[in-house]
Short mmCIF file of C-alpha atoms and ligand atoms in Angstrom, two decimals:
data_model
loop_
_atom_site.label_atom_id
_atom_site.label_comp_id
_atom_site.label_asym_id
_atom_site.label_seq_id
_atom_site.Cartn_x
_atom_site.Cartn_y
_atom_site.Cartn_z
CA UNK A 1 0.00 0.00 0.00
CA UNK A 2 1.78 3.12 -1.06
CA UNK A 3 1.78 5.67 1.57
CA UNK A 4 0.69 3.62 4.07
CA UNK A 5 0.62 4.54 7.80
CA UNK A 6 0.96 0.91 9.38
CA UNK A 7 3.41 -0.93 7.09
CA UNK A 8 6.24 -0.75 9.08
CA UNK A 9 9.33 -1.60 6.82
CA UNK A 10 12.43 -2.10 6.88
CA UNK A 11 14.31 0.85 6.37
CA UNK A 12 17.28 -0.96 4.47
CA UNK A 13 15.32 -3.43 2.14
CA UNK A 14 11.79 -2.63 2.14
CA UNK A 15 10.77 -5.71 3.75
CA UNK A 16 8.46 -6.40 6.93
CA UNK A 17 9.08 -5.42 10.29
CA UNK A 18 8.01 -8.13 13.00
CA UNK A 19 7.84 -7.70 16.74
CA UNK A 20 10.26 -9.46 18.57
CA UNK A 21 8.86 -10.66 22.01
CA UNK A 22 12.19 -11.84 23.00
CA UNK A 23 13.91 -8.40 22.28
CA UNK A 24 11.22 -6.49 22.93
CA UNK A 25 12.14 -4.84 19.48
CA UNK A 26 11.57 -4.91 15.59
CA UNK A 27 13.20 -7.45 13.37
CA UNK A 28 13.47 -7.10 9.37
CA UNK A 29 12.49 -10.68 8.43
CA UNK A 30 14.79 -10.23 5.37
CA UNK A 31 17.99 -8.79 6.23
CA UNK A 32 17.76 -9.06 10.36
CA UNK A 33 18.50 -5.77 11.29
CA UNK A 34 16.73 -4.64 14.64
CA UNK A 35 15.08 -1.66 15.55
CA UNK A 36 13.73 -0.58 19.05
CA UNK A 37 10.51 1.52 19.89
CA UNK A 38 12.78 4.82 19.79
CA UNK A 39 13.92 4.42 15.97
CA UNK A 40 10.07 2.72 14.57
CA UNK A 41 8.72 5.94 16.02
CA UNK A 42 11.25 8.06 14.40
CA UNK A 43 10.50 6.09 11.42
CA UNK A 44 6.79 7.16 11.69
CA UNK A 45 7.16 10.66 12.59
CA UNK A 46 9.28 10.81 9.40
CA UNK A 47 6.65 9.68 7.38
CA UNK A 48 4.56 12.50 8.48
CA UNK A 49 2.58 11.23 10.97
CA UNK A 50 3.39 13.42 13.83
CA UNK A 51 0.55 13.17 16.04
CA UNK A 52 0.67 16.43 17.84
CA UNK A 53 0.70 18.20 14.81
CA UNK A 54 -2.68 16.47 13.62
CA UNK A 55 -6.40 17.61 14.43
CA UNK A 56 -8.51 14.37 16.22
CA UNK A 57 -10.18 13.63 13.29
CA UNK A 58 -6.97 12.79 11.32
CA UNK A 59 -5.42 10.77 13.92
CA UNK A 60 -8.78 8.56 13.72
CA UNK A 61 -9.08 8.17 10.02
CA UNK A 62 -5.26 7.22 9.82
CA UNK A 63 -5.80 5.14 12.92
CA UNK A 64 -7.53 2.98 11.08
CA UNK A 65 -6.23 2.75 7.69
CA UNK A 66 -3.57 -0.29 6.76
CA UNK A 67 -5.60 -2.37 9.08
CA UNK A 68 -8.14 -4.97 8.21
CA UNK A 69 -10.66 -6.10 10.05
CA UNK A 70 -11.90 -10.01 10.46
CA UNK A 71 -15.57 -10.88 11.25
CA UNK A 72 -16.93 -14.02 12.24
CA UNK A 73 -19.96 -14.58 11.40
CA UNK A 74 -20.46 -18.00 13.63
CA UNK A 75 -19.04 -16.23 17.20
CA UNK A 76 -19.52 -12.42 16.25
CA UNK A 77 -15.51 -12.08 16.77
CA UNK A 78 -14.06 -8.92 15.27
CA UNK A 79 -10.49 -9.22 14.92
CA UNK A 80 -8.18 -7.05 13.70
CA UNK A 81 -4.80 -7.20 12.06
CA UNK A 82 -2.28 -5.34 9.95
CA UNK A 83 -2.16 -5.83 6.07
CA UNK A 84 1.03 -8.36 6.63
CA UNK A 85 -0.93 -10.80 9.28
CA UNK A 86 -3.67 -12.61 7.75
CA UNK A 87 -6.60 -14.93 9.51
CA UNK A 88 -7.23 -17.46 7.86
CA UNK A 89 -10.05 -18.99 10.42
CA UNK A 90 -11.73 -17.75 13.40
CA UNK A 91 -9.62 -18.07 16.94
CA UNK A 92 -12.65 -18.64 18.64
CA UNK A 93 -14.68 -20.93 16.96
CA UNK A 94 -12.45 -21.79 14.17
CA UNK A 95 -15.03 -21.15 11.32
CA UNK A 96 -13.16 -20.58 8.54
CA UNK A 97 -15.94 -18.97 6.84
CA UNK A 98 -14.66 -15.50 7.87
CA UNK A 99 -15.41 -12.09 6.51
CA UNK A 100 -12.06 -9.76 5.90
CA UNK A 101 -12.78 -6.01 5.16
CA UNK A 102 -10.92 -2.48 5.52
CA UNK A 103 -11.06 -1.73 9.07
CA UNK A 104 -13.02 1.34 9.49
CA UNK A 105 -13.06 3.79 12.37
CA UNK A 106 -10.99 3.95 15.45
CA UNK A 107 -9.14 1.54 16.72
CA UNK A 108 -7.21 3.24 19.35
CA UNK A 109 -5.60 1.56 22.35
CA UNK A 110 -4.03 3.65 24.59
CA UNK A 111 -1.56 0.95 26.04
CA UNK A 112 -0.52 -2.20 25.25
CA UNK A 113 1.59 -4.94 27.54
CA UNK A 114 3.91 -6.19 24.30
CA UNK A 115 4.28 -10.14 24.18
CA UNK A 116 7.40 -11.27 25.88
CA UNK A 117 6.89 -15.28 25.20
CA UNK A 118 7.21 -16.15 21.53
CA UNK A 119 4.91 -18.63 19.83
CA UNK A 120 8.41 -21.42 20.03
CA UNK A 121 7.40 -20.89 24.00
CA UNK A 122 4.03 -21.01 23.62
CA UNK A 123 4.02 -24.00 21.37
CA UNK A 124 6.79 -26.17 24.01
CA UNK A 125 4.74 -24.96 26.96
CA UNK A 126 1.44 -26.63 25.23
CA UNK A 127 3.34 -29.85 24.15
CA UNK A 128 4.79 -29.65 27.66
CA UNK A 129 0.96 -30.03 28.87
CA UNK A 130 0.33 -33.57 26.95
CA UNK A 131 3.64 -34.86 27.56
CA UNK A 132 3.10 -37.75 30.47
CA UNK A 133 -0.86 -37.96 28.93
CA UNK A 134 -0.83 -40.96 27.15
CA UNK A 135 -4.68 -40.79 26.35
CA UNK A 136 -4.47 -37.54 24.44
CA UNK A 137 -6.09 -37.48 21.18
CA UNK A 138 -3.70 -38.00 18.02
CA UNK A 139 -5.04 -34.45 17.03
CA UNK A 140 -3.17 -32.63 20.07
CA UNK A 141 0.06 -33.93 19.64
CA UNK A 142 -0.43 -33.18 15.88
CA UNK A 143 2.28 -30.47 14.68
CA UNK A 144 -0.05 -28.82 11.80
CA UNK A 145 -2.98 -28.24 14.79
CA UNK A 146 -0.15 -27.07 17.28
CA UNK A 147 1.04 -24.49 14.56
CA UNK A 148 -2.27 -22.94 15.02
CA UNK A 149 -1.00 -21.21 17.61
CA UNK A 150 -1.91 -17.37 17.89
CA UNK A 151 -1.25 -14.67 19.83
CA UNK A 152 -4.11 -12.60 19.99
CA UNK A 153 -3.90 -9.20 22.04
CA UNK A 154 -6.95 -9.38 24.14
CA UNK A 155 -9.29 -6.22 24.44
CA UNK A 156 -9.08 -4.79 28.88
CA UNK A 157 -10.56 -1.25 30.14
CA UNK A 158 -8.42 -0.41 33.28
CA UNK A 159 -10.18 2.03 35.65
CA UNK A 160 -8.82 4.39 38.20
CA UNK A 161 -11.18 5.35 40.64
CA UNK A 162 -11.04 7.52 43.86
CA UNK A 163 -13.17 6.17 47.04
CA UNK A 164 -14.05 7.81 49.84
CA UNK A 165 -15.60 5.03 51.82
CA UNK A 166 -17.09 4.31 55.22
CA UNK A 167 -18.22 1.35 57.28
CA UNK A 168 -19.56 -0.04 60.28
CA UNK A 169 -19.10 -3.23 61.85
CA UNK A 170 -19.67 -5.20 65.06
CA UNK A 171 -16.07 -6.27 66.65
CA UNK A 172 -15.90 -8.75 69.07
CA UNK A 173 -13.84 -9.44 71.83
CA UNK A 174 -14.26 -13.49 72.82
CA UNK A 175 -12.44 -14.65 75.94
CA UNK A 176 -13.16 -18.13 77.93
CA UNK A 177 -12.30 -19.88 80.73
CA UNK A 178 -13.12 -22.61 83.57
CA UNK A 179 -13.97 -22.31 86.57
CA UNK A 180 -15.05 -25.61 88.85
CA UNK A 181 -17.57 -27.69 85.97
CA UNK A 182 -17.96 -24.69 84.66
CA UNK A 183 -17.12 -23.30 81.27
CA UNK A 184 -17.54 -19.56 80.84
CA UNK A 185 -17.36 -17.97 77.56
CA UNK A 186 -17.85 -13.88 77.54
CA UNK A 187 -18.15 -12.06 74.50
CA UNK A 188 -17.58 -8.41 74.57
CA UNK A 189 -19.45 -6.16 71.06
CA UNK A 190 -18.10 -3.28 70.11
CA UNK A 191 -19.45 -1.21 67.63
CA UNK A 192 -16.39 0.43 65.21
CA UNK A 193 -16.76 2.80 62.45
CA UNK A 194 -13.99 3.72 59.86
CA UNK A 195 -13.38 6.24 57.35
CA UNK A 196 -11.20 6.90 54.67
CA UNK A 197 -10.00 7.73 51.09
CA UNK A 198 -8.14 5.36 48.87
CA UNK A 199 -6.92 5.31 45.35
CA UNK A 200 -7.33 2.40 42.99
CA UNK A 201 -5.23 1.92 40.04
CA UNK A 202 -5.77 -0.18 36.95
CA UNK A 203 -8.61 -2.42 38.03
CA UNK A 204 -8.91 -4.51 34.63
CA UNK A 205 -12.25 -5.40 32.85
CA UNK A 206 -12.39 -7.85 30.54
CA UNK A 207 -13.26 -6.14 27.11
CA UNK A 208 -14.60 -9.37 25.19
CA UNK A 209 -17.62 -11.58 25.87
CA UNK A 210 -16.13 -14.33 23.87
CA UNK A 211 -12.62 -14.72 25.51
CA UNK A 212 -13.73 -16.79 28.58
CA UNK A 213 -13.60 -15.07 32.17
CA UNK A 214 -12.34 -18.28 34.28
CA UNK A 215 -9.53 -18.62 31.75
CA UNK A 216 -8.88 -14.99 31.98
CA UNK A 217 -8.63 -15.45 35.72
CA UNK A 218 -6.47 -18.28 34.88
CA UNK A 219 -3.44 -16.93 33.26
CA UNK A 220 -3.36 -13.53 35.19
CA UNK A 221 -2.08 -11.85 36.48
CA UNK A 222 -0.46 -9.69 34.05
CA UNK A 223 2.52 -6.90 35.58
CA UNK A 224 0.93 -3.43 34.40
CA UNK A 225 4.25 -1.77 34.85
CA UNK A 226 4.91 -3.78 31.50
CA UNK A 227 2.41 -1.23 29.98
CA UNK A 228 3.36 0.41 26.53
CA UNK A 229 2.24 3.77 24.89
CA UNK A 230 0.31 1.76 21.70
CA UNK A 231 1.54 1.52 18.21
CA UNK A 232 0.51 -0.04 15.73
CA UNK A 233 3.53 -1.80 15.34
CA UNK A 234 2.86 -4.07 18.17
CA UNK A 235 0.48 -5.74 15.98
CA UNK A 236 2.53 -7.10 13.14
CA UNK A 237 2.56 -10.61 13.60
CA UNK A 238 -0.40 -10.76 16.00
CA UNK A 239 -3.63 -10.04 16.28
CA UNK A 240 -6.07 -7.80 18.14
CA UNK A 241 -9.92 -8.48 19.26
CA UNK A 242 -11.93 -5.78 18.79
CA UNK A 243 -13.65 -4.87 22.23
CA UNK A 244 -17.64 -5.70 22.20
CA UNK A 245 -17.89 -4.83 25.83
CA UNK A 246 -17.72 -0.99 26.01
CA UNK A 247 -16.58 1.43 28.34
CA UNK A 248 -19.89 1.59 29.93
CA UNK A 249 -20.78 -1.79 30.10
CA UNK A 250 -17.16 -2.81 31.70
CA UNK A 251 -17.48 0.07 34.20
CA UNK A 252 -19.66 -1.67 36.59
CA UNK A 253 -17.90 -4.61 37.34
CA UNK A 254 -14.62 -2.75 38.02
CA UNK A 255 -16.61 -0.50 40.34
CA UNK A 256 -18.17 -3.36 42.01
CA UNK A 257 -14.21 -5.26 42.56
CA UNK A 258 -13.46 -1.34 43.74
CA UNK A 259 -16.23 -1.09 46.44
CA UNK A 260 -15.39 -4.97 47.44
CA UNK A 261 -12.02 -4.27 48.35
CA UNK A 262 -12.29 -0.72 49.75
CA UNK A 263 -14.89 -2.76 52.21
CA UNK A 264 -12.10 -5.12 53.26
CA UNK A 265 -9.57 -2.56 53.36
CA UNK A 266 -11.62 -0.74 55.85
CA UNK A 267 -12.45 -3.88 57.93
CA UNK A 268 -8.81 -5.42 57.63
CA UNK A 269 -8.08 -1.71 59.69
CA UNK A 270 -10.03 -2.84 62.52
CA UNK A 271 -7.58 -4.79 64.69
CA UNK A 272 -7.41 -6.17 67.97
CA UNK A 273 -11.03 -8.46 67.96
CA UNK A 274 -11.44 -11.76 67.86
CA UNK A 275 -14.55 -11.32 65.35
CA UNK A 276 -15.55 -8.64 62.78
CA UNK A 277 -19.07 -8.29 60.94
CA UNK A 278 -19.36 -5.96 58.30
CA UNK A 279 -23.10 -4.11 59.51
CA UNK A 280 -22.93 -1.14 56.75
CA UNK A 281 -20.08 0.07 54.32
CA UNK A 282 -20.71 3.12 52.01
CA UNK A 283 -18.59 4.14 49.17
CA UNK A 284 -18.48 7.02 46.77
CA UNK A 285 -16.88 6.70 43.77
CA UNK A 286 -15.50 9.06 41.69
CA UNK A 287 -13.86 7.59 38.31
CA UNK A 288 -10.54 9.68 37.48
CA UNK A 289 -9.22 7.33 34.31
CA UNK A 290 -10.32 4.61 32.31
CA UNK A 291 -8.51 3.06 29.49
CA UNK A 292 -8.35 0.81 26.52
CA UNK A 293 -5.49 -1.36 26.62
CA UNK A 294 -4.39 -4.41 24.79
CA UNK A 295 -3.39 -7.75 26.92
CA UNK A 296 -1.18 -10.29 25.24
CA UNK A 297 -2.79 -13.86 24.99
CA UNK A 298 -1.66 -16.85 22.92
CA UNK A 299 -4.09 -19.24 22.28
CA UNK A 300 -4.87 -22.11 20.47
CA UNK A 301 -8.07 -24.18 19.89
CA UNK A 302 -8.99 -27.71 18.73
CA UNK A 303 -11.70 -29.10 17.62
CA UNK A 304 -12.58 -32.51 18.86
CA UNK A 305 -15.45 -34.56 18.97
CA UNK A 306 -17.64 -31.46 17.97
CA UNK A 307 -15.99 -29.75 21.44
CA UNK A 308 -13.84 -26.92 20.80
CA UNK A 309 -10.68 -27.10 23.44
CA UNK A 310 -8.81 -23.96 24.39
CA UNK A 311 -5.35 -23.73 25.36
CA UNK A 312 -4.14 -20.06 26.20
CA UNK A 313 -1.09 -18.96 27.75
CA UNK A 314 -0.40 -15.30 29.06
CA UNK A 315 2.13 -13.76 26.86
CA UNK A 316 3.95 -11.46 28.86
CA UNK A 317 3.98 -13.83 32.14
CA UNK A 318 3.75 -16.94 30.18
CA UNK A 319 1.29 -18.84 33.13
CA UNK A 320 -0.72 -21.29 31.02
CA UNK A 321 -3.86 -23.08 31.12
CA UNK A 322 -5.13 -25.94 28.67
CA UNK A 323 -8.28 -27.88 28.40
CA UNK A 324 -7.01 -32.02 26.95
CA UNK A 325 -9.54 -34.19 26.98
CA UNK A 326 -8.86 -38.26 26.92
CA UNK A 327 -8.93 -39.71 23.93
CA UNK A 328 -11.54 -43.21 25.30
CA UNK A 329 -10.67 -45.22 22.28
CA UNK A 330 -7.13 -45.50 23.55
CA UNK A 331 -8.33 -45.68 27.21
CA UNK A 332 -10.36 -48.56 25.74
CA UNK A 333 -7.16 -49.96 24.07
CA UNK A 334 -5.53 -49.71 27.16
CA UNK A 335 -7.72 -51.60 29.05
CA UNK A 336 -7.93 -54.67 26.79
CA UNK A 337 -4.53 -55.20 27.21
CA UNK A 338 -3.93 -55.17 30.66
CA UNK A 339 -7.19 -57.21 30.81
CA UNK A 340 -5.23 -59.32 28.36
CA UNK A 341 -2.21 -58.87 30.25
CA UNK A 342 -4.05 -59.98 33.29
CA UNK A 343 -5.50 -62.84 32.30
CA UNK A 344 -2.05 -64.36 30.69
CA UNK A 345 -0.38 -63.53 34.29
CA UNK A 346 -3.55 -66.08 36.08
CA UNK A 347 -3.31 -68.28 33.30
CA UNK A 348 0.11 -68.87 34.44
CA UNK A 349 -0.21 -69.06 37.59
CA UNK A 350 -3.02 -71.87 37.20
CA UNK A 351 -1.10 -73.37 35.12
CA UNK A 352 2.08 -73.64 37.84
CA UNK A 353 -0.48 -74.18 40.61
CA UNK A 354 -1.67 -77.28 38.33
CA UNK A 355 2.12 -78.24 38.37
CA UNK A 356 2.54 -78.09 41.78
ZN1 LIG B 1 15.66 -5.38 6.11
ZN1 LIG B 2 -15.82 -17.29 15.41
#
C-alpha cells in the first residue's frame, strides 16, 4: 500500500518489520536488522505522521487505515490485524468462513503490555501439557494443529477510581475460661466505624464476551508496569480483538471489585477483635481514568469430537492453562490389554499351581 501509515518496513530493504517478544524490538524478516521503539517511532514521525501536529479527526481516520478487520460470522468475533498478518479462520470458533474487510473507524488503544513469550514458548509450553498424557487425542500432539498457535492481544478497560468510603461493623472481643464444671465464655461487642480515602489503580475489565472469564482469571495476572504507549507496530505478527464490551458496560464490574475491596480494606483496619461483621459500608466513587489497553494472549483451539478445546497462555507472564480431553478409544485400548495382560499372568499361575 503506497503511503501507508501501518506498514512498518524495513528501512534498508523494504521488507516487513516483525515484533520481537524476546527483544522487545523490531526485526526485518529479510535482512535481520533490529530496531527498538525509539527508531520505529522516528520512522513514523518521518513519514509525516506526527501526532501532535494532527487535528482528532486525522489521527482517527489514519488510525484505522492499513488495518483490516476479520468478522466471524459464527461467534460475532471482530479481529483485527495489519495488512502483513492474515486470519485465515476464526480463533474462537475456528469457522473458517470469515469475513475480511478495511477496518473502518478507530481503533485506538491507549496501552498495550507487548508479548514477551514467543509462539516457540508457547508451542513447548502446550506440548509440555500432553507430555506424560498418554490418552491424548492424536489431534493434540499433531504439529499442523499445534502451529495454530496465535497470539491474539486481548481487548481490557483499566479504571482508576477515587473512594471515599465508610463502614460499620460489630467487633468482638471473645475470651473463655473454667472455673469448677464450669465453662464460661464472655463475649464483649463493640461497635467500630472507619473512614477513609483510597486510590485504585488499573482495576482490569475484561473487554470481550467471547474470551472466557475463568480462563482470563487463569493466566493472570499480568505486571501493568509492562504497559506500553500503543503503536501499531505491536500488531505485526499478532492479532487484536476488537472490544464488544464498552466502556460503559465494563465500568460496573470494576466498580463493584473497587467497592469490594475498599470494604475489606476498611475492615482489615479494625484490629485487635477476635470477630468482625461488616453491619454497613458506604462508598463514593468518583472515576478519574479509564482506558483501553491491549493484553497479550496466545491461544490455540482444537476441535474434537464437535468440542472446541482452548489452550491459552499469558504472553507477557507466560502462566498457562489448557483444556485435553482423553482420547476413550485409547483408554479402551488400554484396558484390553492389561485385561489381556491380566488374564495371561492367572493363566500362568493356574497353570504352575496345576504343576505343583
Ligand atoms: Zn531489512
Ligand atoms: Zn468465530
Amino acid at each position: 500500500m503506497a503511503g501507508g501509515t501501518l506498514d512498518h518496513k524495513c528501512p534498508n530493504c523494504d521488507a516487513v518489520l516483525k515484533f520481537n517478544p524476546h527483544g522487545q524490538n523490531w526485526v526485518c524478516e529479510y535482512c535481520q536488522s533490529k530496531f527498538t521503539r525509539e527508531e520505529i517511532d522516528a520512522q513514523e514521525a518521518k513519514k509525516g505522521h506526527v501526532l501532535n501536529e494532527e487535528t482528532e479527526a486525522d489521527k482517527l481516520e489514519k488510525d484505522a487505515e492499513g488495518m483490516d478487520v476479520y468478522s466471524c460470522p459464527n461467534c460475532g468475533a471482530q479481529i483485527v490485524a495489519d495488512e502483513n498478518t492474515s486470519a485465515t479462520f476464526c480463533v474462537y470458533c475456528r469457522s473458517t468462513a470469515i469475513l475480511k474487510n478495511k477496518l473502518v473507524g478507530k481503533f485506538n488503544p491507549a496501552y498495550v503490555i507487548p508479548f514477551q513469550k514467543t509462539k516457540e514458548d508457547a508451542i513447548e509450553a502446550f506440548k509440555k501439557i500432553g507430555k506424560g498424557r498418554p490418552f491424548m487425542p492424536k489431534l493434540f500432539s499433531s504439529k499442523q494443529n499445534i502451529e495454530d498457535m496465535k497470539g491474539v492481544y486481548i481487548p481490557f478497560w483499566l479504571y482508576d477510581f477515587g473512594v471515599s468510603g465508610a463502614l460499620e461493623a460489630d467487633a468482638k472481643r471473645i475470651s473463655s475460661w473454667t472455673s469448677g464444671n464450669y465453662r464460661y465464655t464472655k463475649t464483649d461487642t463493640y461497635r467500630a466505624y472507619r473512614e477513609g480515602n483510597m486510590t485504585f489503580h488499573k482495576i482490569p475489565v475484561d473487554g470481550s464476551t467471547r474470551f472466557n472469564d475463568d480462563m482470563m482469571n487463569s493466566i493472570e495476572p499480568f505486571d501493568y508496569a509492562g504497559l506500553q504507549t500503543f503503536t501499531h507496530a505491536y500488531l505485526s505478527g499478532f492479532l487484536a480483538e476488537k472490544y464488544d464490551v464498552d466502556s460503559d458496560a465494563a465500568r460496573k464490574g470494576a466498580e463493584v471489585r473497587a467497592k469490594n475491596t475498599a470494604t475489606s480494606m476498611l475492615q482489615e483496619s479494625i484490629h485487635g477483635y477476635d470477630a468482625v461483621s461488616v453491619l454497613k459500608a458506604d462508598h463514593n466513587l468518583e472515576l478519574l481514568k479509564n482506558e483501553y489497553v491491549l493484553l497479550p494472549v496466545w491461544m490455540l483451539n482444537i476441535q474434537y469430537q464437535g468440542k472446541i478445546y482452548m489452550f491459552a497462555m499469558n504472553g507477557q507472564t507466560g502462566k498457562l492453562i489448557g483444556d485435553i480431553p482423553i482420547d476413550k478409544k485409547k483408554v479402551a485400548i488400554w484396558w484390553i490389554g492389561i485385561t489381556l495382560l491380566l488374564f495371561g499372568i492367572l493363566t500362568v499361575i493356574w497353570l504352575i499351581g496345576g504343576l505343583l
